[in-house]
Each structure stands twice: as structure tokens, then as C-alpha cells.
XYZ file of N, CA and C in Angstrom:
735
model
N 0.829 -1.203 0.000
C 0.000 0.000 0.000
C 0.865 1.255 0.000
N 1.940 1.227 0.760
C 2.849 2.375 0.785
C 3.436 2.617 -0.606
N 3.810 1.536 -1.279
C 4.406 1.670 -2.614
C 3.377 2.136 -3.642
N 2.221 1.472 -3.684
C 1.258 1.786 -4.748
C 0.602 3.145 -4.543
N 0.645 3.681 -3.305
C 0.073 5.005 -3.058
C 1.088 6.120 -3.234
N 2.288 5.763 -3.656
C 3.315 6.774 -3.818
C 3.785 7.363 -2.506
N 3.795 6.542 -1.449
C 4.264 7.004 -0.148
C 3.222 7.739 0.668
N 1.943 7.637 0.299
C 0.891 8.357 1.029
C 0.243 7.517 2.128
N 0.691 6.281 2.293
C 0.057 5.387 3.267
C 0.455 5.756 4.694
N -0.501 5.673 5.587
C -0.272 5.843 7.022
C -0.800 4.603 7.738
N -0.014 4.064 8.640
C -0.432 2.888 9.398
C -1.070 3.336 10.709
N -2.318 2.974 10.909
C -3.004 3.273 12.156
C -3.065 2.050 13.046
N -2.656 2.194 14.299
C -2.658 1.088 15.256
C -3.392 1.508 16.525
N -3.940 0.535 17.229
C -4.589 0.820 18.499
C -4.802 -0.451 19.284
N -4.929 -0.294 20.593
C -5.105 -1.459 21.461
C -6.528 -1.997 21.437
N -7.482 -1.193 20.928
C -8.895 -1.551 20.884
C -9.467 -1.618 22.302
N -10.515 -2.398 22.490
C -11.179 -2.505 23.789
C -11.303 -3.976 24.174
N -11.557 -4.206 25.442
C -11.709 -5.590 25.904
C -12.844 -6.294 25.175
N -13.935 -5.563 24.911
C -15.085 -6.191 24.265
C -14.727 -6.746 22.891
N -13.957 -5.975 22.103
C -13.603 -6.433 20.762
C -12.449 -7.433 20.796
N -11.438 -7.162 21.597
C -10.277 -8.046 21.627
C -10.669 -9.435 22.111
N -11.486 -9.484 23.146
C -11.872 -10.778 23.711
C -13.110 -11.350 23.019
N -14.078 -10.499 22.678
C -15.330 -10.996 22.115
C -15.283 -11.276 20.633
N -14.309 -10.697 19.909
C -14.207 -10.915 18.470
C -12.925 -11.635 18.074
N -11.815 -11.295 18.745
C -10.517 -11.869 18.371
C -10.065 -12.999 19.295
N -10.825 -13.257 20.362
C -10.530 -14.376 21.264
C -9.111 -14.280 21.831
N -8.734 -13.052 22.225
C -7.410 -12.815 22.798
C -7.576 -12.101 24.134
N -6.921 -12.535 25.187
C -7.051 -11.841 26.475
C -6.607 -10.386 26.363
N -7.370 -9.498 26.969
C -7.061 -8.066 26.930
C -6.225 -7.729 28.159
N -4.901 -7.897 28.023
C -3.999 -7.679 29.148
C -2.909 -6.699 28.751
N -2.539 -5.827 29.672
C -1.428 -4.891 29.492
C -1.464 -4.226 28.112
N -2.569 -3.561 27.777
C -2.713 -3.027 26.409
C -1.653 -1.998 26.044
N -1.213 -1.169 27.005
C -0.239 -0.134 26.660
C 1.137 -0.741 26.403
N 1.539 -1.721 27.218
C 2.816 -2.386 26.991
C 2.809 -3.126 25.654
N 1.692 -3.760 25.335
C 1.605 -4.484 24.063
C 1.650 -3.518 22.892
N 1.024 -2.352 23.066
C 1.010 -1.376 21.986
C 2.404 -0.818 21.742
N 3.109 -0.501 22.813
C 4.486 -0.016 22.672
C 5.348 -1.078 21.972
N 5.221 -2.319 22.400
C 6.002 -3.423 21.829
C 5.702 -3.573 20.339
N 4.434 -3.478 19.988
C 4.035 -3.628 18.585
C 4.651 -2.542 17.720
N 4.614 -1.292 18.188
C 5.163 -0.190 17.397
C 6.664 -0.362 17.215
N 7.365 -0.736 18.283
C 8.812 -0.967 18.184
C 9.104 -2.072 17.157
N 8.325 -3.142 17.204
C 8.568 -4.264 16.309
C 8.243 -3.911 14.858
N 7.126 -3.231 14.644
C 6.745 -2.871 13.277
C 7.781 -1.934 12.668
N 8.226 -0.952 13.442
C 9.224 -0.022 12.907
C 10.527 -0.759 12.540
N 10.939 -1.695 13.393
C 12.162 -2.442 13.103
C 12.005 -3.291 11.847
N 10.881 -3.970 11.700
C 10.666 -4.799 10.520
C 10.627 -3.958 9.253
N 9.985 -2.790 9.309
C 9.933 -1.919 8.136
C 11.323 -1.415 7.764
N 12.191 -1.281 8.767
C 13.554 -0.813 8.515
C 14.465 -1.920 8.000
N 13.937 -3.138 7.857
C 14.740 -4.244 7.366
C 15.471 -5.001 8.445
N 15.162 -4.697 9.708
C 15.845 -5.360 10.811
C 15.117 -6.635 11.226
N 15.800 -7.434 12.037
C 15.154 -8.614 12.603
C 14.202 -8.192 13.722
N 13.216 -9.025 13.961
C 12.205 -8.726 14.964
C 12.847 -8.547 16.344
N 12.710 -7.376 16.965
C 13.231 -7.197 18.325
C 12.211 -7.651 19.359
N 12.645 -7.848 20.558
C 11.762 -8.186 21.682
C 10.936 -9.429 21.399
N 11.537 -10.397 20.721
C 10.790 -11.599 20.367
C 10.629 -12.556 21.536
N 9.854 -13.594 21.320
C 9.642 -14.631 22.324
C 10.977 -15.316 22.646
N 11.209 -15.530 23.914
C 12.470 -16.147 24.349
C 12.669 -17.489 23.654
N 13.846 -17.674 23.090
C 14.170 -18.934 22.429
C 13.831 -18.973 20.958
N 13.028 -18.020 20.485
C 12.662 -18.001 19.068
C 13.745 -17.303 18.259
N 13.930 -17.717 17.021
C 14.911 -17.081 16.140
C 14.260 -15.849 15.519
N 14.767 -14.654 15.783
C 14.152 -13.444 15.221
C 14.289 -13.420 13.698
N 13.196 -13.115 13.005
C 13.184 -13.083 11.548
C 13.019 -11.646 11.064
N 13.246 -11.463 9.762
C 13.029 -10.160 9.138
C 12.134 -10.332 7.918
N 11.579 -9.227 7.446
C 10.763 -9.262 6.234
C 11.657 -9.360 5.003
N 11.231 -10.125 4.018
C 11.977 -10.245 2.771
C 11.515 -9.148 1.805
N 11.652 -7.900 2.256
C 11.218 -6.743 1.475
C 12.252 -5.640 1.618
N 12.345 -4.750 0.635
C 13.256 -3.610 0.796
C 12.836 -2.770 1.997
N 13.778 -2.203 2.716
C 13.423 -1.345 3.861
C 12.560 -0.166 3.419
N 11.666 0.222 4.312
C 10.774 1.355 4.074
C 11.109 2.436 5.092
N 11.329 3.642 4.639
C 11.621 4.733 5.561
C 10.508 5.771 5.517
N 10.239 6.365 6.667
C 9.312 7.475 6.720
C 7.844 7.113 6.693
N 7.514 5.842 6.911
C 6.103 5.466 6.922
C 5.501 5.885 8.268
N 4.525 6.812 8.284
C 3.986 7.292 9.561
C 3.148 6.223 10.259
N 3.259 6.197 11.583
C 2.417 5.333 12.406
C 1.601 6.220 13.333
N 0.290 6.124 13.219
C -0.611 6.879 14.074
C -1.216 5.936 15.105
N -1.327 6.414 16.327
C -1.800 5.584 17.427
C -3.145 6.085 17.927
N -4.128 5.196 17.939
C -5.441 5.523 18.478
C -5.426 5.355 19.986
N -6.202 6.184 20.680
C -6.294 6.036 22.128
C -7.051 7.176 22.762
N -7.804 6.867 23.810
C -8.551 7.867 24.577
C -8.080 7.931 26.023
N -7.582 6.828 26.568
C -7.115 6.821 27.954
C -5.868 7.691 28.077
N -5.678 8.368 29.214
C -4.507 9.243 29.358
C -3.188 8.560 29.043
N -2.996 7.322 29.492
C -1.724 6.662 29.236
C -1.549 6.331 27.755
N -2.655 6.037 27.066
C -2.570 5.778 25.626
C -2.165 7.043 24.882
N -2.681 8.197 25.323
C -2.331 9.458 24.667
C -0.875 9.800 24.941
N -0.422 9.586 26.165
C 1.002 9.815 26.465
C 1.885 8.910 25.602
N 1.457 7.661 25.420
C 2.228 6.737 24.600
C 2.305 7.241 23.161
N 1.207 7.782 22.649
C 1.241 8.366 21.304
C 2.259 9.492 21.237
N 2.289 10.328 22.283
C 3.267 11.405 22.316
C 4.688 10.905 22.349
N 4.890 9.752 22.957
C 6.238 9.205 23.116
C 6.751 8.491 21.878
N 5.869 7.737 21.174
C 6.387 6.835 20.138
C 5.732 6.984 18.770
N 4.610 7.706 18.652
C 3.871 7.721 17.385
C 4.100 9.015 16.614
N 3.749 8.972 15.346
C 3.826 10.154 14.488
C 2.522 10.945 14.511
N 1.439 10.293 14.918
C 0.150 10.964 14.981
C -0.704 10.359 16.072
N -1.629 11.173 16.601
C -2.612 10.698 17.584
C -3.960 10.655 16.899
N -4.625 9.505 16.997
C -5.859 9.231 16.272
C -7.010 9.012 17.259
N -7.545 10.077 17.843
C -8.658 9.896 18.787
C -9.982 9.686 18.064
N -10.870 8.943 18.693
C -12.225 8.704 18.182
C -13.210 8.952 19.317
N -14.219 9.758 19.063
C -15.193 10.159 20.085
C -14.498 10.845 21.264
N -13.564 11.699 20.945
C -12.893 12.528 21.946
C -13.470 13.931 21.801
N -14.065 14.497 22.857
C -14.750 15.789 22.723
C -13.846 16.890 22.174
N -14.405 17.662 21.252
C -13.623 18.719 20.607
C -13.075 19.731 21.611
N -13.871 20.083 22.602
C -13.443 21.094 23.569
C -12.356 20.586 24.507
N -12.043 19.291 24.443
C -11.003 18.716 25.305
C -9.713 18.411 24.544
N -9.617 18.848 23.295
C -8.408 18.554 22.535
C -7.165 19.152 23.186
N -7.318 20.302 23.847
C -6.168 20.883 24.543
C -5.658 19.950 25.640
N -6.581 19.258 26.331
C -6.161 18.301 27.345
C -5.403 17.135 26.704
N -5.870 16.700 25.547
C -5.157 15.658 24.834
C -3.773 16.115 24.407
N -3.679 17.355 23.939
C -2.385 17.891 23.522
C -1.413 17.943 24.701
N -1.913 18.295 25.880
C -1.053 18.334 27.064
C -0.512 16.944 27.393
N -1.333 15.911 27.241
C -0.869 14.545 27.483
C 0.154 14.120 26.431
N -0.058 14.540 25.181
C 0.930 14.249 24.142
C 2.281 14.866 24.499
N 2.249 16.085 25.008
C 3.485 16.753 25.400
C 4.183 16.005 26.537
N 3.386 15.491 27.488
C 3.982 14.698 28.569
C 4.697 13.476 27.995
N 4.036 12.800 27.049
C 4.658 11.623 26.456
C 5.901 11.971 25.660
N 5.829 13.056 24.876
C 6.995 13.463 24.088
C 8.167 13.815 24.992
N 7.862 14.325 26.198
C 8.907 14.689 27.135
C 9.599 13.509 27.782
N 9.051 12.297 27.609
C 9.712 11.108 28.154
C 10.979 10.764 27.380
N 11.086 11.277 26.159
C 12.214 10.977 25.290
C 13.224 12.112 25.400
N 14.487 11.791 25.420
C 15.532 12.816 25.512
C 16.408 12.763 24.246
N 16.431 13.859 23.472
C 15.652 15.085 23.654
C 14.187 14.853 23.304
N 13.320 15.726 23.816
C 11.886 15.572 23.580
C 11.588 15.553 22.081
N 10.647 14.692 21.685
C 10.309 14.573 20.273
C 9.296 15.651 19.876
N 9.121 15.810 18.584
C 8.092 16.712 18.074
C 6.713 16.171 18.425
N 5.773 17.063 18.627
C 4.425 16.650 18.984
C 3.779 15.903 17.816
N 3.176 14.737 18.057
C 2.506 14.024 16.972
C 1.374 14.859 16.367
N 1.096 14.593 15.114
C -0.031 15.238 14.438
C -1.336 14.757 15.066
N -2.281 15.661 15.273
C -3.587 15.305 15.844
C -4.547 15.045 14.691
N -4.983 13.793 14.561
C -5.789 13.367 13.418
C -7.059 12.666 13.917
N -8.021 13.405 14.451
C -9.208 12.768 15.003
C -10.081 12.122 13.931
N -10.627 10.968 14.276
C -11.607 10.302 13.421
C -12.991 10.800 13.828
N -13.676 11.481 12.907
C -14.911 12.184 13.235
C -16.114 11.525 12.554
N -17.035 10.950 13.322
C -18.287 10.496 12.722
C -18.957 11.665 12.002
N -19.343 11.448 10.751
C -19.786 12.551 9.894
C -21.074 12.172 9.183
N -22.089 13.034 9.323
C -23.366 12.823 8.654
C -23.773 14.135 7.996
N -23.887 14.126 6.676
C -24.279 15.318 5.925
C -25.526 14.980 5.121
N -26.531 15.829 5.207
C -27.783 15.627 4.472
C -28.364 16.980 4.101
N -29.188 16.994 3.062
C -29.825 18.246 2.666
C -30.782 18.731 3.734
N -31.359 17.793 4.490
C -32.313 18.119 5.550
C -31.601 18.040 6.898
N -31.653 19.136 7.683
C -30.943 19.188 8.963
C -31.449 18.132 9.938
N -32.769 17.878 9.937
C -33.330 16.884 10.859
C -32.836 15.481 10.519
N -32.717 15.198 9.225
C -32.204 13.888 8.817
C -30.749 13.716 9.265
N -29.952 14.762 9.105
C -28.563 14.688 9.539
C -28.479 14.518 11.045
N -29.352 15.190 11.770
C -29.335 15.071 13.231
C -29.690 13.649 13.659
N -30.630 13.017 12.974
C -30.984 11.628 13.295
C -29.788 10.709 13.065
N -29.055 10.929 11.986
C -27.877 10.110 11.725
C -26.798 10.318 12.773
N -26.614 11.562 13.195
C -25.630 11.856 14.234
C -26.037 11.198 15.554
N -27.325 11.243 15.872
C -27.811 10.622 17.102
C -27.573 9.113 17.080
N -27.714 8.509 15.905
C -27.447 7.063 15.822
C -26.002 6.772 16.208
N -25.056 7.519 15.668
C -23.650 7.295 15.984
C -23.419 7.361 17.494
N -23.867 8.447 18.113
C -23.597 8.652 19.533
C -24.276 7.579 20.375
N -25.549 7.313 20.088
C -26.275 6.314 20.873
C -25.679 4.922 20.694
N -25.275 4.598 19.481
C -24.714 3.267 19.223
C -23.460 3.028 20.049
N -22.524 3.972 20.010
C -21.259 3.749 20.698
C -21.386 3.854 22.216
N -22.384 4.575 22.701
C -22.551 4.697 24.144
C -23.372 3.551 24.743
N -24.129 2.845 23.920
C -25.035 1.835 24.485
C -24.753 0.406 24.030
N -23.954 0.210 22.974
C -23.777 -1.158 22.479
C -22.325 -1.613 22.409
N -21.379 -0.740 22.750
C -19.969 -1.083 22.588
C -19.259 -1.280 23.928
N -20.029 -1.647 24.945
C -19.428 -1.896 26.244
C -19.176 -0.607 27.012
N -18.442 -0.685 28.120
C -18.286 0.475 29.002
C -17.188 1.445 28.595
N -16.386 1.116 27.585
C -15.199 1.924 27.307
C -15.553 3.365 26.930
N -16.401 3.559 25.933
C -16.711 4.917 25.489
C -17.505 5.702 26.528
N -18.518 5.122 27.170
C -19.184 5.880 28.240
C -18.221 6.326 29.329
N -17.306 5.456 29.712
C -16.360 5.796 30.772
C -15.404 6.899 30.312
N -14.897 6.780 29.086
C -13.933 7.764 28.597
C -14.572 9.138 28.444
N -15.768 9.206 27.876
C -16.418 10.498 27.645
C -16.885 11.103 28.970
N -17.325 10.271 29.887
C -17.709 10.765 31.214
C -16.510 11.361 31.931
N -15.364 10.705 31.834
C -14.160 11.172 32.498
C -13.751 12.552 31.984
N -14.124 12.864 30.753
C -13.763 14.140 30.149
C -14.785 15.238 30.424
N -15.730 14.978 31.345
C -16.625 16.033 31.797
C -18.046 15.959 31.308
N -18.459 14.821 30.729
C -19.802 14.736 30.160
C -20.590 13.562 30.751
N -20.398 13.325 32.047
C -21.045 12.178 32.685
C -22.568 12.298 32.656
N -23.102 13.484 32.932
C -24.562 13.654 32.951
C -25.149 13.404 31.567
N -24.479 13.880 30.546
C -24.980 13.694 29.188
C -24.905 12.226 28.766
N -23.826 11.563 29.135
C -23.704 10.143 28.829
C -24.807 9.357 29.520
N -25.053 9.650 30.782
C -26.123 8.956 31.515
C -27.476 9.206 30.865
N -27.690 10.420 30.370
C -28.974 10.744 29.736
C -29.174 9.942 28.457
N -28.108 9.776 27.674
C -28.221 8.978 26.450
C -28.511 7.522 26.785
N -27.799 6.990 27.756
C -28.019 5.585 28.128
C -29.440 5.379 28.647
N -29.934 6.318 29.449
C -31.287 6.202 29.986
C -32.350 6.303 28.898
N -32.050 7.028 27.810
C -33.029 7.235 26.738
C -33.056 6.099 25.729
N -32.109 5.170 25.831
C -32.017 4.081 24.859
C -32.134 2.736 25.563
N -33.330 2.432 26.014
C -33.557 1.191 26.745
C -33.810 0.005 25.819
N -34.092 0.272 24.550
C -34.268 -0.801 23.575
C -33.185 -0.692 22.512
N -32.697 -1.815 22.057
C -31.605 -1.837 21.080
C -32.036 -1.149 19.788
N -31.187 -0.263 19.298
C -31.462 0.388 18.028
C -32.342 1.615 18.121
N -32.642 2.086 19.341
C -33.545 3.238 19.457
C -32.881 4.544 19.017
N -31.563 4.683 19.183
C -30.786 5.800 18.618
C -31.336 7.159 19.022
N -31.489 7.380 20.332
C -32.023 8.642 20.840
C -30.934 9.407 21.573
N -30.779 10.682 21.224
C -29.977 11.606 22.021
C -30.935 12.679 22.519
N -31.283 12.657 23.808
C -32.285 13.598 24.328
C -31.747 15.018 24.368
N -32.634 16.012 24.501
C -32.195 17.417 24.492
C -31.125 17.723 25.535
N -31.196 17.082 26.702
C -30.218 17.380 27.746
C -28.821 16.846 27.418
N -28.717 16.055 26.355
C -27.404 15.549 25.928
C -27.014 16.086 24.550
N -27.703 17.109 24.081
C -27.463 17.648 22.733
C -26.008 18.048 22.520
N -25.357 18.509 23.586
C -23.979 18.974 23.453
C -23.052 17.871 22.941
N -23.384 16.603 23.209
C -22.539 15.512 22.738
C -22.472 15.466 21.217
N -23.569 15.803 20.548
C -23.558 15.791 19.088
C -22.552 16.803 18.556
N -22.535 17.977 19.145
C -21.620 19.019 18.693
C -20.182 18.724 19.098
N -19.997 18.077 20.243
C -18.652 17.801 20.746
C -17.978 16.625 20.043
N -18.763 15.691 19.537
C -18.199 14.440 19.027
C -18.311 14.266 17.521
N -19.134 15.090 16.869
C -19.541 14.816 15.492
C -19.241 15.986 14.559
N -19.317 15.671 13.274
C -19.526 16.665 12.217
C -20.836 16.269 11.539
N -21.810 17.160 11.559
C -23.106 16.779 10.988
C -23.892 18.028 10.584
N -24.974 17.793 9.831
C -25.871 18.872 9.438
C -25.986 19.002 7.936
N -26.585 20.088 7.493
C -26.596 20.428 6.079
C -25.160 20.731 5.653
N -24.890 20.822 4.358
C -23.517 21.124 3.948
C -22.929 22.351 4.643
N -23.678 23.443 4.735
C -23.157 24.642 5.400
C -22.897 24.388 6.877
N -23.848 23.707 7.550
C -23.674 23.416 8.970
C -22.482 22.483 9.200
N -22.351 21.464 8.363
C -21.258 20.508 8.526
C -19.906 21.177 8.284
N -19.840 22.052 7.278
C -18.573 22.759 7.032
C -18.193 23.632 8.226
N -19.188 24.288 8.823
C -18.902 25.132 9.989
C -18.419 24.290 11.160
N -19.010 23.112 11.371
C -18.576 22.249 12.470
C -17.184 21.689 12.209
N -16.898 21.325 10.974
C -15.561 20.837 10.642
C -14.523 21.939 10.877
N -14.864 23.174 10.537
C -13.942 24.290 10.756
C -13.652 24.477 12.239
N -14.645 24.222 13.093
C -14.411 24.349 14.540
C -13.438 23.284 15.017
N -13.509 22.085 14.457
C -12.537 21.050 14.801
C -11.129 21.469 14.386
N -11.017 22.019 13.198
C -9.699 22.455 12.731
C -9.155 23.586 13.604
N -10.028 24.523 13.979
C -9.596 25.624 14.835
C -9.173 25.125 16.217
N -9.761 23.999 16.660
C -9.429 23.443 17.980
C -8.125 22.662 17.979
N -7.546 22.418 16.799
C -6.260 21.737 16.754
C -6.226 20.452 15.947
N -7.332 20.124 15.280
C -7.346 18.922 14.447
C -6.597 19.216 13.152
N -5.367 18.717 13.040
C -4.535 19.033 11.883
C -5.020 18.327 10.621
N -5.528 17.108 10.784
C -6.010 16.350 9.629
C -7.222 15.523 10.048
N -8.404 16.123 10.088
C -9.598 15.368 10.479
C -9.872 14.232 9.492
N -10.280 13.108 10.039
C -10.650 11.941 9.241
C -12.167 11.789 9.327
N -12.842 11.765 8.195
C -14.297 11.716 8.175
C -14.761 10.263 8.133
N -15.477 9.852 9.173
C -16.033 8.504 9.254
C -17.514 8.586 8.888
N -17.865 8.096 7.699
C -19.248 8.177 7.234
C -20.066 7.002 7.765
N -21.390 7.150 7.839
C -22.234 6.056 8.341
C -22.126 4.819 7.461
N -22.419 3.661 8.023
C -22.386 2.435 7.224
C -23.582 2.363 6.278
N -23.428 1.549 5.247
C -24.532 1.197 4.332
C -25.117 2.398 3.591
N -24.275 3.388 3.279
C -24.770 4.514 2.499
C -24.661 4.219 1.002
N -25.530 4.866 0.243
C -25.467 4.743 -1.213
C -24.305 5.582 -1.744
N -23.933 5.324 -2.994
C -22.874 6.120 -3.611
C -23.253 7.591 -3.663
N -24.542 7.867 -3.902
C -24.999 9.257 -3.970
C -24.852 9.949 -2.618
N -25.164 9.244 -1.532
C -25.030 9.830 -0.198
C -23.561 10.095 0.134
N -22.694 9.167 -0.226
C -21.269 9.347 0.034
C -20.732 10.541 -0.760
N -21.099 10.598 -2.043
C -20.653 11.723 -2.869
C -21.153 13.043 -2.321
N -22.389 13.080 -1.826
C -22.967 14.313 -1.294
C -22.137 14.821 -0.108
N -21.771 13.904 0.791
C -20.990 14.295 1.971
C -19.588 14.739 1.571
N -18.939 14.004 0.692
C -17.566 14.346 0.311
C -17.506 15.642 -0.477
N -18.475 15.879 -1.343
C -18.493 17.130 -2.118
C -18.738 18.318 -1.191
N -19.484 18.094 -0.088
C -19.764 19.183 0.845
C -18.540 19.546 1.664
N -17.654 18.576 1.938
C -16.607 18.792 2.937
C -15.189 18.715 2.381
N -15.007 18.193 1.203
C -13.639 17.970 0.710
C -13.303 18.931 -0.436
């Protein structure tokens, strides 16, 4: 991918959550930050043409039978404070998902702490948030799509996102969303939690969505990544991309 894209490929890595690691990949979710650090060290060494470092005791370290690759960026996803510090320490970019826009400064401070662990301190990683994005000609339709995103991740993906967003100052709003979605698929964000849509999403008519995207950029998002809803038609995808790109 790095070769065929002319060097435009970026590798995104993350520890994921216990629900996905154990419930989908059948792997114990243990020491996620240590495993993430180890993975980045190993991937960078293999891309450089070196033998696998930090391998299993007794195993013969191998290398890739490929020409070395230099300058391939690695972006690290994470919402927990230690994950963000780790991104500051070892990654080229920080890839937050469902991280409130008004808290990006707090994330930047954690990145600086991580970068300061290295002597001399490294450059701050690029902030590249993954933003759930819903654009429609009708504002109410876009709002319904945005509500689905927020309700889905707060009510069906285990405790990770509710805990992370609550820790960042939105506990009452998170509780309100959970209380409003007692049946699977109800996708309700009540008025008392409306701020979550603005803090976590890019949505609305083309003009509204462009204004919200601009607020993310002004808050420090150097390269926002637009995550569109699943199962959209080609026309819907084109409509959103033409509005924002």
C-alpha cells in the first residue's frame, strides 16, 4: 500500500477494547499499553529491514523479505490518558475517536507529557481525530444520523466509550443517552445531551457541517478523518464528500 500510493500510506494502530479483543478476536485483553508499545517498536524495526526485536524467548528473530521502508507514519489511536502519552512518546500521529472537541487541549497536554519522556523531547505528533460525519440536505435527517452514531457507541460497545467520555466532563450527558435508549437500536440523544452531538460529530446540512468541521480544525485537528455512516449509497457518500472535501 505504501508503494502503490506513492508514499501516502499511514499505518493506524490501536489497542482496541476488551469487548472487541476478547469478544471478536478471542485474545485476552492484558497490558494493552505495553503491548502497543512493543508492537510499534517491532513494526518499525521490521519496516527498517531489521530482525524482529523483543521476540519470544528462544525463538529465532526473523526479518521481512522486502526492501526497507523509511518514513512510513504510524498513528496511534487512544482515549485513555496513558494511551495518549504513549502516542506522544512513540507515534507520528494521535488518532482519537469520540474525543470531545473542547477537550483537545487536554489531549495535547498529554501528548506533550509523552513526548517529554524521550531525551531530547520529540516533536508533537499530528492530531488526526476520526470524526463520525453525517451530511444531508435536511438538517433533521442529519441530526438523526448523528444521534445514531452517539447512541450506538454509548449503548452497544461496552463500558469503554461511556467511561472515557464521562471522564472528560460529560457524565450527565452520557447517563442521559443511556437512559433514553432502553431498547436496542432506538438511537435517541435527548435534548439534555445535545452537546454531545456538537462535541463528538460533524453533521448537518452542507453549510452546517462545514462550519462544524472548521471548529474542529480551529481546535487543533490538523487532519480530520471523516467517518461516514455504514450502508450509504454512492450518492449519499458523494454528497458528503463534495460538501466537505
